Coordinates of C-alpha atoms and ligand atoms in Angstrom, one line a residue:
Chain Z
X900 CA 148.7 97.5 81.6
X901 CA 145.1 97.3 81.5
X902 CA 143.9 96.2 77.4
X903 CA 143.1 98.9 75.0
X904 CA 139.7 99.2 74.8
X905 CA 137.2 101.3 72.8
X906 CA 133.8 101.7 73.8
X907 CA 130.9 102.1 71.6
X908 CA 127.4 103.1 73.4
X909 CA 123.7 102.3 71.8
X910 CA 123.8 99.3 69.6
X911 CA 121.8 100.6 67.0
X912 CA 122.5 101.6 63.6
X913 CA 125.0 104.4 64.5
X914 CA 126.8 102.3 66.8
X915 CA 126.8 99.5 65.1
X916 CA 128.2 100.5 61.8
X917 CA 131.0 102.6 64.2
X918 CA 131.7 99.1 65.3
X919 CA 132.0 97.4 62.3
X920 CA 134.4 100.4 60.9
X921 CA 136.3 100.2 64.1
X922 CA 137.2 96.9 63.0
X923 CA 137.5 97.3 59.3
X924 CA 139.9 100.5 59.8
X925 CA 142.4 98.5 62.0
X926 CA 141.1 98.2 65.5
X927 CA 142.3 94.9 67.2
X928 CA 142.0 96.0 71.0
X929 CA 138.8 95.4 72.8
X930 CA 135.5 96.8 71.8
X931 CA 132.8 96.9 73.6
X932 CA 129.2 97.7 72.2
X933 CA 127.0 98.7 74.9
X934 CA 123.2 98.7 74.0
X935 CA 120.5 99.1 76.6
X936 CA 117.5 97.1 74.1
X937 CA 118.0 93.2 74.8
X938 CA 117.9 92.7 71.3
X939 CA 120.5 92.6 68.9
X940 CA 120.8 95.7 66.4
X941 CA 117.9 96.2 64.5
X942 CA 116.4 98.3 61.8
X943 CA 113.9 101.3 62.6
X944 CA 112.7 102.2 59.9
X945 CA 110.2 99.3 59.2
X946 CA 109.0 99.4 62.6
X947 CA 106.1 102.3 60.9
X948 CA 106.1 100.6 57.8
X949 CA 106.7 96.4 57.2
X950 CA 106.6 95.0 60.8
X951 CA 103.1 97.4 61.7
X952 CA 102.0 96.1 58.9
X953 CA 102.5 92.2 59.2
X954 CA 104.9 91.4 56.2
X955 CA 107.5 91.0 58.0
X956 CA 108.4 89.2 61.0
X957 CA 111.0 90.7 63.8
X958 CA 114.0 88.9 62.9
X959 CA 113.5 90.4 59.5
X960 CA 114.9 93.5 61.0
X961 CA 118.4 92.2 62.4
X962 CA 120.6 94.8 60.6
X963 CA 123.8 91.4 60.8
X964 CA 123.4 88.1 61.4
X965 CA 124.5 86.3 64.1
X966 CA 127.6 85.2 62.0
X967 CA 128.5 88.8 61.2
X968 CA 128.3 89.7 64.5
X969 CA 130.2 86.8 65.9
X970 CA 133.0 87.8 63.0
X971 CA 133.5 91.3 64.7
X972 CA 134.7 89.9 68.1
X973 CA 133.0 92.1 70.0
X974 CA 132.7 92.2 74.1
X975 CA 128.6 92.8 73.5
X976 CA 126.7 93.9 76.3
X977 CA 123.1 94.0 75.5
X978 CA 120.5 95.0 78.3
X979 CA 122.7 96.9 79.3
X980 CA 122.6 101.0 80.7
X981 CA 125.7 103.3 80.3
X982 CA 124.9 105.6 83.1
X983 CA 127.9 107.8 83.2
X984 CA 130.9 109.0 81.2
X985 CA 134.3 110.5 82.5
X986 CA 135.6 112.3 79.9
X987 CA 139.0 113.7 81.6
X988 CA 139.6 109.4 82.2
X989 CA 137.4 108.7 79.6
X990 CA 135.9 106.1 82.3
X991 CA 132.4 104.2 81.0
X992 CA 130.2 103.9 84.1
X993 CA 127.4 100.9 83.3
X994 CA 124.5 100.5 85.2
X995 CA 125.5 97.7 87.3
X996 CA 128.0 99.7 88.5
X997 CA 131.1 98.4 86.4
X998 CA 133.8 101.0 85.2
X999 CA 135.5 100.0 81.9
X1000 CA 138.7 102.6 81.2
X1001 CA 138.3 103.4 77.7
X1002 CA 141.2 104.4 75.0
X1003 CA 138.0 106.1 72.6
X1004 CA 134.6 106.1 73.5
X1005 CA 132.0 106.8 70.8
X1006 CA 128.0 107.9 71.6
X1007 CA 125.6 106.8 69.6
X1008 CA 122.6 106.4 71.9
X1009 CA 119.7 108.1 69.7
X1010 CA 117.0 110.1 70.3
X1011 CA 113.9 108.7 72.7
X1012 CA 110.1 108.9 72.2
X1013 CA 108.5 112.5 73.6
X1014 CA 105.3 111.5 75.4
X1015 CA 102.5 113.5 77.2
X1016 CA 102.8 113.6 80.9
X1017 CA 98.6 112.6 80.8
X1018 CA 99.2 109.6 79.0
X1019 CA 101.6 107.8 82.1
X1020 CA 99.8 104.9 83.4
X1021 CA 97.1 104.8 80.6
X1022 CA 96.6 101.6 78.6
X1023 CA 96.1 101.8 74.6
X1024 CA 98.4 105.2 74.4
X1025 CA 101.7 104.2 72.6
X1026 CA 104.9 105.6 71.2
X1027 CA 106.9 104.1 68.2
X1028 CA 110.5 104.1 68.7
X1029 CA 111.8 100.4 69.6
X1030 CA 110.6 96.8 68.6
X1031 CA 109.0 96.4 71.7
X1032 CA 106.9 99.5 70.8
X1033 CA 106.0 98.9 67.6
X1034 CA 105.4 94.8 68.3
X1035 CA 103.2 96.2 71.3
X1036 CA 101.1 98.7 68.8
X1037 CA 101.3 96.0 66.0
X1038 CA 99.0 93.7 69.0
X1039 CA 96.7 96.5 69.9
X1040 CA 95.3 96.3 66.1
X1041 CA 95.0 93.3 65.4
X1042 CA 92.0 92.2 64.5
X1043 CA 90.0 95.1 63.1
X1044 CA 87.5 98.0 63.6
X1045 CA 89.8 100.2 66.3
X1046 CA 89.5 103.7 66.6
X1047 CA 93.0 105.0 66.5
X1048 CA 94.1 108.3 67.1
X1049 CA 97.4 109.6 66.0
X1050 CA 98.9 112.2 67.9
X1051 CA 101.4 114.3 65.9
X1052 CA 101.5 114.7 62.1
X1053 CA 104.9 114.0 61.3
X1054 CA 106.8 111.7 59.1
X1055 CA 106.3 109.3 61.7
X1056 CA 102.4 110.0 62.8
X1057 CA 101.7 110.1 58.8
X1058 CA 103.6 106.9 58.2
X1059 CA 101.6 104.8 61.4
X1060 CA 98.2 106.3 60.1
X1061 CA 98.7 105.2 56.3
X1062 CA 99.2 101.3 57.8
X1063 CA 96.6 101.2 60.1
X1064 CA 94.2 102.7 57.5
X1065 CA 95.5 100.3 55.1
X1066 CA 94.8 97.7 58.4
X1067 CA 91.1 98.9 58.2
X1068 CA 91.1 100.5 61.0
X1069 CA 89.5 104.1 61.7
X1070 CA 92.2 106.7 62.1
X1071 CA 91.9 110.4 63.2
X1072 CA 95.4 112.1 62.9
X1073 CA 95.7 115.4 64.7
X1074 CA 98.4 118.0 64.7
X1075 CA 99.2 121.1 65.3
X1076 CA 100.2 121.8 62.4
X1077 CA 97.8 122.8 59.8
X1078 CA 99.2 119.9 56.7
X1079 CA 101.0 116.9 57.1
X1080 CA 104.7 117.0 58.1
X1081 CA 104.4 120.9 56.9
X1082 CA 107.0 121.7 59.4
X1083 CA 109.9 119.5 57.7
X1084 CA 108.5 119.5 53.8
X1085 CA 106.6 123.1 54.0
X1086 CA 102.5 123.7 52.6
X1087 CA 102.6 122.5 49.4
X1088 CA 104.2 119.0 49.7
X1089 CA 101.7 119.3 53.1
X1090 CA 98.8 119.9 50.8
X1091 CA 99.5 116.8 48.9
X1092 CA 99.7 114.1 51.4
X1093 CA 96.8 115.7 53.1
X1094 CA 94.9 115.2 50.0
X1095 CA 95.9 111.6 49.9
X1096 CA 95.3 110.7 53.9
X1097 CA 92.0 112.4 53.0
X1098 CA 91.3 110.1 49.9
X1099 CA 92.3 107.0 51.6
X1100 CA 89.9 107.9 54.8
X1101 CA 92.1 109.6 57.3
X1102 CA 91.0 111.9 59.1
X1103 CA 92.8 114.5 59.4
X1104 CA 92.1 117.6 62.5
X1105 CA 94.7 120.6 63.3
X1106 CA 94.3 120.8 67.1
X1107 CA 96.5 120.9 70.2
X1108 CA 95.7 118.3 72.5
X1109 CA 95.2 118.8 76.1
X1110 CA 94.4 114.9 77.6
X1111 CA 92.6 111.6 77.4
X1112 CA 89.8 110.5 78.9
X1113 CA 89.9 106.7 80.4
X1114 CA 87.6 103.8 81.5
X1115 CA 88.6 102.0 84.8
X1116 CA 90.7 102.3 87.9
X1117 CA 93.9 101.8 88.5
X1118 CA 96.0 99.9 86.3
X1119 CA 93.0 99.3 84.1
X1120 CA 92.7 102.8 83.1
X1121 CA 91.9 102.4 79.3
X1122 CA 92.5 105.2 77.5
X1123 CA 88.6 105.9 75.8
X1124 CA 89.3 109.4 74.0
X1125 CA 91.4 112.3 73.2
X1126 CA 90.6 115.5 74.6
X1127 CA 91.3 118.8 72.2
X1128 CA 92.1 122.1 73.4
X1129 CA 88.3 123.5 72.4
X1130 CA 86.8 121.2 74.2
X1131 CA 86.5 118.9 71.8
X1132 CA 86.1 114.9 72.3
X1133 CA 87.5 112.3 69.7
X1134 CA 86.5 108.7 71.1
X1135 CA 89.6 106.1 70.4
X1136 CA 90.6 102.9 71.9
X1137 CA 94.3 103.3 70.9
X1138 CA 96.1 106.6 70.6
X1139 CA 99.6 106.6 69.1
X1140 CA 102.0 109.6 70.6
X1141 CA 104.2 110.4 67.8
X1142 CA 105.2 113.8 68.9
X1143 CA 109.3 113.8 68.7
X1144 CA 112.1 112.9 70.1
X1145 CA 114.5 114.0 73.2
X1146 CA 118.7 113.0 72.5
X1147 CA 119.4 110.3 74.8
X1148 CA 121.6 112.6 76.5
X1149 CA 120.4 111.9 80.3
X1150 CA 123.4 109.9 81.1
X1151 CA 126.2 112.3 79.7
X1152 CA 124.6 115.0 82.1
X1153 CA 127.6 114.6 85.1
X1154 CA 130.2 116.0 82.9
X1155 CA 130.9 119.4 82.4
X1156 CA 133.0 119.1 79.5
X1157 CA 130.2 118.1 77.2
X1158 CA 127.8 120.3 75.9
X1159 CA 124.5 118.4 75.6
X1160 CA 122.1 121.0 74.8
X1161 CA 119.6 119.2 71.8
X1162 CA 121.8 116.2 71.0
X1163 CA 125.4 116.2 72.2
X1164 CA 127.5 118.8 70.6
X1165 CA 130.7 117.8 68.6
X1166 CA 133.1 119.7 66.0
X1167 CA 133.3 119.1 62.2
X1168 CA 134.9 116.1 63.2
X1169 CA 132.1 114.9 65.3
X1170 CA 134.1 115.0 68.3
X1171 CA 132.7 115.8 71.2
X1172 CA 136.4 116.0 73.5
X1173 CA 139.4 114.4 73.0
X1174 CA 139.0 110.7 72.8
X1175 CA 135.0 111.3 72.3
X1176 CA 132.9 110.9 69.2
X1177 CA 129.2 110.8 68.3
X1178 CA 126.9 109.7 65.7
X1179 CA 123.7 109.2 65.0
X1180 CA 120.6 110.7 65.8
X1181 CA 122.2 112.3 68.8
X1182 CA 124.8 114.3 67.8
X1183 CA 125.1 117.7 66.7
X1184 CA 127.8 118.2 64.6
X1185 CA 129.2 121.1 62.6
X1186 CA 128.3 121.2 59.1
X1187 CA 131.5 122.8 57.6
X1188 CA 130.0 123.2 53.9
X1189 CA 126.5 124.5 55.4
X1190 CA 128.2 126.3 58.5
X1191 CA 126.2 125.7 61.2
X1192 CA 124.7 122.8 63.9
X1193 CA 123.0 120.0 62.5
X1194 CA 121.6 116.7 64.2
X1195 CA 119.8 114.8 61.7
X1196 CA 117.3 112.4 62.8
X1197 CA 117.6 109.7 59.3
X1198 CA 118.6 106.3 59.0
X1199 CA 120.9 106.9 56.4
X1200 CA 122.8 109.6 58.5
X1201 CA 123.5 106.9 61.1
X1202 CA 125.4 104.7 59.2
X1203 CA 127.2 107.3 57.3
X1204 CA 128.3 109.4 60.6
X1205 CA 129.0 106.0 62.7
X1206 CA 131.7 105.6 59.9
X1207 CA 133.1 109.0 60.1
X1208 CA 133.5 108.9 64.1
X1209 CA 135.0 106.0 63.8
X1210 CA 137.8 106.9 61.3
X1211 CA 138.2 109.9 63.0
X1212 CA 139.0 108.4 66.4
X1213 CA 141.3 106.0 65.0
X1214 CA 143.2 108.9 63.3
X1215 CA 143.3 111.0 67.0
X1216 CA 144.5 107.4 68.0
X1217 CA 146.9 107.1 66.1
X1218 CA 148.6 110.0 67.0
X1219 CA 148.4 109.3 70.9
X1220 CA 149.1 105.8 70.8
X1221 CA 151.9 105.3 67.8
X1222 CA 152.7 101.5 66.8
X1223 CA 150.5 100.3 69.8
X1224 CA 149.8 96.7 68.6
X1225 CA 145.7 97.4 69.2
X1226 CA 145.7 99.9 65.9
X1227 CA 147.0 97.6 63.1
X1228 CA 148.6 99.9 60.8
X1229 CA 146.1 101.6 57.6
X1230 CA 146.9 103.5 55.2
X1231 CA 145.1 106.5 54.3
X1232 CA 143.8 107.1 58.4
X1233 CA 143.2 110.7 59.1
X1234 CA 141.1 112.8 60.6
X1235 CA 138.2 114.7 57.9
X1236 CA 135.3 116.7 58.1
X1237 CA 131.8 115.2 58.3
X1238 CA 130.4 116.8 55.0
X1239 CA 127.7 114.1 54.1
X1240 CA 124.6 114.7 52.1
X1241 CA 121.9 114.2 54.0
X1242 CA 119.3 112.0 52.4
X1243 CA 116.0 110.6 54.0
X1244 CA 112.9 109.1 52.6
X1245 CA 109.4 107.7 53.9
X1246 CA 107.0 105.4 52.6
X1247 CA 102.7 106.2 53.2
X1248 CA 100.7 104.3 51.0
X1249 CA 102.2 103.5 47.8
X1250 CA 103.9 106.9 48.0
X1251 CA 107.3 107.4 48.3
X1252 CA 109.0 110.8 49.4
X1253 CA 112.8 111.4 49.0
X1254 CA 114.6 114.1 50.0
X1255 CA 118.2 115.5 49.9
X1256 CA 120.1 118.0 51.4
X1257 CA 118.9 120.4 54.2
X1258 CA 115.3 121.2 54.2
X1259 CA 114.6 122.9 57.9
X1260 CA 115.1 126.7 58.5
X1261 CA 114.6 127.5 55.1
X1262 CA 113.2 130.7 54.1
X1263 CA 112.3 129.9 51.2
X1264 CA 111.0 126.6 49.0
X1265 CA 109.4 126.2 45.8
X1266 CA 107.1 123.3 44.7
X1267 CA 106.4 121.9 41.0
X1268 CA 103.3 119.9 41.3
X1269 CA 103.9 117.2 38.2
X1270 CA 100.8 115.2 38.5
X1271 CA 98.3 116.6 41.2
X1272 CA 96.5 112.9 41.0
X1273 CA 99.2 110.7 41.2
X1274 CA 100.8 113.2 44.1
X1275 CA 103.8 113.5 41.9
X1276 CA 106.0 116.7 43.1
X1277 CA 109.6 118.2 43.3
X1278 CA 110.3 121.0 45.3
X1279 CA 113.7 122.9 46.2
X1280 CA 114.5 124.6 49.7
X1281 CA 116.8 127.3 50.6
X1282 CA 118.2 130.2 52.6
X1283 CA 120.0 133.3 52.2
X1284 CA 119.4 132.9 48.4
X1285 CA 121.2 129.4 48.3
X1286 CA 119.6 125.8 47.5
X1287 CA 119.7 123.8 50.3
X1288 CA 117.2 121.0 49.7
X1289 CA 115.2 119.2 47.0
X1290 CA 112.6 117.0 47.8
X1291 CA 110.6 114.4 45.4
X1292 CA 107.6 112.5 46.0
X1293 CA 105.6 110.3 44.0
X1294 CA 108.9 110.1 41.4
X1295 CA 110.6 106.8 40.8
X1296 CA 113.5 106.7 43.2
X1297 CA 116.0 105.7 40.5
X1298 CA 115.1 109.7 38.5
X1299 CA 115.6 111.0 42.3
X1300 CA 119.1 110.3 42.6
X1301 CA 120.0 112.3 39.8
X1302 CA 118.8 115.2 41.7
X1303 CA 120.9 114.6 44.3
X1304 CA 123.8 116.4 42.6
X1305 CA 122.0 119.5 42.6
X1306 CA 122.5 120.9 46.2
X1307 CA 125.2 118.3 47.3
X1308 CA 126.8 121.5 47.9
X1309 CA 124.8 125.1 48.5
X1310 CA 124.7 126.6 45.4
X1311 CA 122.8 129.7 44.1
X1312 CA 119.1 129.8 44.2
X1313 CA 118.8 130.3 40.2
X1314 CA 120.9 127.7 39.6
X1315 CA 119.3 125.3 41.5
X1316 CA 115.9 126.0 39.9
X1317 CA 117.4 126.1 36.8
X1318 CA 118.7 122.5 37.0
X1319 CA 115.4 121.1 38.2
X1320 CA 113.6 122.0 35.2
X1321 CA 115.9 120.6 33.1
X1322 CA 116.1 117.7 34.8
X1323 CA 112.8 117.3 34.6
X1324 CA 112.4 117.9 30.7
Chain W
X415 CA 134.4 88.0 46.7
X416 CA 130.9 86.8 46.3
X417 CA 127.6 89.5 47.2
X418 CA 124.2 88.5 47.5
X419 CA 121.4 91.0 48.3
X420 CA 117.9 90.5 50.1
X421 CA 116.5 92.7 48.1
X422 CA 112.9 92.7 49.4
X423 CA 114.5 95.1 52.0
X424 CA 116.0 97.7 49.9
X425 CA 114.2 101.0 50.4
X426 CA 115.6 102.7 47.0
X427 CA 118.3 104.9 48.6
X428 CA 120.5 103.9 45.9
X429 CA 123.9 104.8 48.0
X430 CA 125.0 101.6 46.6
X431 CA 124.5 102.7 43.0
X432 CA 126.7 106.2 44.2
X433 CA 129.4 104.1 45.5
X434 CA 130.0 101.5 42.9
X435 CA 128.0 102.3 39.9
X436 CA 130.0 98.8 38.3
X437 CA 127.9 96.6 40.4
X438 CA 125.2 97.9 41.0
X439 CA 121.9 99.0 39.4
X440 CA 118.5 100.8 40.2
X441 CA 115.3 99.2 38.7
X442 CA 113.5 102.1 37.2
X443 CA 110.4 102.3 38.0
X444 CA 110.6 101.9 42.2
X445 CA 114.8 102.1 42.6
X446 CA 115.0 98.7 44.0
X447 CA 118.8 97.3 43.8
X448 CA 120.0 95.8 40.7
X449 CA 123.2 93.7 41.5
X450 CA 125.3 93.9 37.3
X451 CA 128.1 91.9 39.0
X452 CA 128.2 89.4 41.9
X453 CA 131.9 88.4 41.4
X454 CA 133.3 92.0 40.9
X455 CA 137.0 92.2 40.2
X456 CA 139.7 93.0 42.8
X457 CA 139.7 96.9 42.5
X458 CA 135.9 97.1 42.8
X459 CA 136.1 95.2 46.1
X460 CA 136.7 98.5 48.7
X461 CA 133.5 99.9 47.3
X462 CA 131.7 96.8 47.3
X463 CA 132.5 96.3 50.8
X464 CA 131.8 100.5 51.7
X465 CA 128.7 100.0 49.6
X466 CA 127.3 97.0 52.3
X467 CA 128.6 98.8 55.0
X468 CA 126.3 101.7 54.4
X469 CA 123.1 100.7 53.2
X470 CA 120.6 101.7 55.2
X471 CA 118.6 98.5 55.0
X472 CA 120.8 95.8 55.5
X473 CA 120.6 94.5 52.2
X474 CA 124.0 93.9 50.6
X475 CA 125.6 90.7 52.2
X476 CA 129.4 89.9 51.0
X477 CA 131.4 86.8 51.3
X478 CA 134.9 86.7 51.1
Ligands
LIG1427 C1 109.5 104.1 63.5 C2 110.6 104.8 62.9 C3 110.6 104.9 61.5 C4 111.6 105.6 60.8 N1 111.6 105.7 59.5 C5 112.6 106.4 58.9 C6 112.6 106.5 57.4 O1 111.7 106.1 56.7 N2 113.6 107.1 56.8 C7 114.7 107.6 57.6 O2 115.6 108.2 57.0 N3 114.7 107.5 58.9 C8 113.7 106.9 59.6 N4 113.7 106.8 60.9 C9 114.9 107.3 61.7 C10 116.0 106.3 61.8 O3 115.5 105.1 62.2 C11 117.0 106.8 62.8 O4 117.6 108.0 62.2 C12 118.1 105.8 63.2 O5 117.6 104.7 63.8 C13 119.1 106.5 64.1 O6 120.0 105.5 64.5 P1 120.9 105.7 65.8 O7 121.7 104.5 65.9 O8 121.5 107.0 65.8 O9 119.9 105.8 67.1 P2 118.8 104.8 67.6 O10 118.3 103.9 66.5 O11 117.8 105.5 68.4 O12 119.7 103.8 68.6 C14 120.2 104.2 69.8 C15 120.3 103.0 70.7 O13 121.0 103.4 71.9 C16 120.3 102.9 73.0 N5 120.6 103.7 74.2 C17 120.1 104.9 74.5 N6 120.7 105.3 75.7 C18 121.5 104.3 76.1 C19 122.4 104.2 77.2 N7 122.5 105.1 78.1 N8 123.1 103.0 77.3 C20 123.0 102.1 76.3 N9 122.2 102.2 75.3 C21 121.5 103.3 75.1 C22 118.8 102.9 72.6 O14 118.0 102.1 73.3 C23 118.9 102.5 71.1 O15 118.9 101.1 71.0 C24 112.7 106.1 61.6 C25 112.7 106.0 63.0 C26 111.6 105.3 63.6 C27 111.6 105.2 65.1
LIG1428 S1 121.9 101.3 49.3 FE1 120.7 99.5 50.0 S2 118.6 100.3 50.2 FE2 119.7 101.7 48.9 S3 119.3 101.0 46.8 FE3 121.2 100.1 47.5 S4 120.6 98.1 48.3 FE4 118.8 99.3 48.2

């Protein structure tokens, strides 16, 4: 008989804290973490933040030392491609052709940078999702006086233009929508970091973009400005793509069994079929307390849901492979719901916005502007008459967690509202 | 069971502070971590250890 083996895919955050459960929760077979960067698993967040910044220096971002790693016995395999999954065998295909039967496999490959079909071949456009991105933006401004333009106002266009402003450099940061990250955090929060990109000498232009224009031939071609939908020309030796994401899903497409429409689609339970979890930024799981799809694109998710998959498979293994000697014995090992909290936060400036809960597809929010100066501001989401969401920005993290409690669960919109003021007195 | 925290890389989440409010603390003016206890006792240990495991910046190290 061939080991027991599970299989963990994208060595990322997600994957890796699966891995690390894995272990903790009584795995002893094989496990193999599969991870198509050549570097070890490292943290994203700072890529926008510390490392384009210059404080801190790559390694900085290993999420485990090398001694950690080494402690969870893992058959690693970085630079290296799943390119197919049989989920009937549950048979890993990798791309050097190998086939690895698997016990439990669990997906955790992430999302991948969107890019403009104009900007293929073009020097100085970029996209910010791995090291390699960020260290390759980081070296296009250094040294000073570079006329970036950011395309795509969203947390992560905002976060890249408040650094290379802070950097010196001149930044234009268009979007098509009308405020800053307005689609996620809605007008009023928009208002406020649009006040602040303003004040710290962004600028800031709602615009669709429809292509660059370039100096050179060939694989010269330097990208020399941005080209708006009226016609209009902003000049810029670097442009920054920071217009979303697309589940890294491409590989998963052979099987019929999975449904991989935005993200790969899994149960409360975030499985995906029998034997198959996912986490991260590429699943879409059902939310059992808020009732429908979500696939939540923050750190804090990934770690969180890695853990769930991978008590969850253990439990389904349990079942299917009683007093196997690969699934030491735990107590307490059952299947449960993925009901987490969702939390995310990002820093521009010295600003720092929190949020918790679920802010997208309300229909309604309400802001509190506190200090209009300082950007200080609370504001509460919701649907169907229940609180969803409540966001804080420019509040000390510490006074932030206490509103966490508020919508850890839907509750009534009145409620909600109610609780935020007094928390606030 | 000994913890030590690079704290310079904490970005405030304070999921450490949910999950064992014994050990650790939020500073309160920007949320970084706080660490009360860096020998806990025995029945803090699980959270300690689900605490590390699910920071999201890699800050909580634990040494058995
Ligand atoms: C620049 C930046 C800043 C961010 N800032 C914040 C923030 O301030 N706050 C916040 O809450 N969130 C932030 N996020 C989001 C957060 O980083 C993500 O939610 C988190 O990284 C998701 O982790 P993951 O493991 O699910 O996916 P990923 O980190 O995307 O990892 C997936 C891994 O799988 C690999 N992979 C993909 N396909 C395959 C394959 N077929 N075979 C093998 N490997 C594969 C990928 O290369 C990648 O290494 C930020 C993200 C970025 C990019
Ligand atoms: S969970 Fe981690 S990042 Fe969050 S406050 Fe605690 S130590 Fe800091």
């Amino acid at each position: 008989m061939s080991p027991r083996r599970i299989a963990v895919v994208g060595a990322s955050a997600a994957g890796l804290a699966a891995a690390e459960a894995l272990r903790r929760f009584g795995w002893t077979g094989t496990l193999t973490l599969v991870g198509d960067e050549p570097h070890p698993p490292y943290d994203r967040p700072p890529l926008s933040k510390q490392l384009l910044q210059g404080a801190w220096q790559p390694d900085k971002l290993h999420l485990r030392a090398a001694e950690q790693l080494d402690a969870l016995g893992l058959d690693l395999r970085l630079g290296t491609r799943a390119t197919g999954l049989d989920t009937a065998t549950r048979t890993l295909t990798l791309d050097g052709g190998e086939r690895l039967a698997c016990d439990g496999v669990i997906v955790a490959t992430g999302v991948a940078a969107r890019t403009l079909p104009a900007a293929a071949g073009l020097d100085g456009v970029h996209t910010l999702r791995t090291l390699d991105d960020a260290l390759a933006l980081k070296e296009r401004l250094s040294g000073t006086g570079h006329r970036l333009v950011v395309v795509g106002n969203g947390v992560l266009g905002c976060e890249a233009a408040a650094v290379a402003r802070e950097l010196g450099h001149e930044v234009t940061l268009v979007g098509r929508e009308a405020l800053p990250m307005a689609r996620t955090v809605g007008t009023e929060i928009g208002e406020l970091l649009a006040a602040e990109h303003r004040e710290r000498g962004v600028q800031l232009r709602t615009a669709a973009v429809d292509g660059f224009e370039a100096d050179g031939d060939g694989p010269a071609r330097h990208v020399s400005a941005v080209r708006l939908a009226d016609g209009t020309r902003l000049p810029a030796d670097t442009v920054l793509v920071a217009i979303g994401s697309e589940p890294a899903v491409g590989w998963l497409h052979g099987d019929p069994a999975l449904d991989t429409t935005d993200g790969l689609r899994c149960d409360a339970y975030c499985a995906a079929a029998p034997g198959v979890y996912a986490a991260g930024d590429v699943a879409r799981w059902q939310h059992p307390v808020h009732g429908r799809h979500l696939r939540v694109e923050h750190r804090m998710n990934a770690t969180e849901q890695g853990m769930a998959a991978a008590r969850n498979l253990l439990a389904e293994l349990e079942e299917t492979l009683p007093g196997d000697e690969a699934l030491a014995p735990a107590a307490g090992r059952e299947r449960r719901p993925f009901t987490p909290v969702p939390y995310f936060w990002s820093d521009q400036y010295g600003l720092k916005l929190q949020a918790y809960g679920v802010l997208s597809g309300a229909d309604r929010s309400e802001t509190t502007v506190l200090d209009p100066d300082a950007r200080k501001a609370v504001a509460l989401y919701g649907s169907d008459g229940q609180a969803t969401g409540v966001l804080a920005i420019g509040v000390p993290p510490r006074q932030v967690r206490g509103l966490r409690a508020l919508i850890a669960t839907p509750v009534p919109w009145e409620e909600a509202r109610e609780g935020l003021h007094n928390a606030r007195a | 069971m000994n913890i030590t925290l690079d704290a310079d890389k904490c970005c405030a989440a304070g999921q450490c502070v949910l999950i064992a409010p014994e050990v650790f603390d939020q500073r309160d003016e920007d949320g970084i971590v706080v660490l009360l206890d860096a020998a806990p006792p025995a029945d803090q240990h699980d959270a300690v250890r689900e605490a590390a495991a699910i920071c999201p910046a890699a800050v909580i190290k634990v040494d058995e």
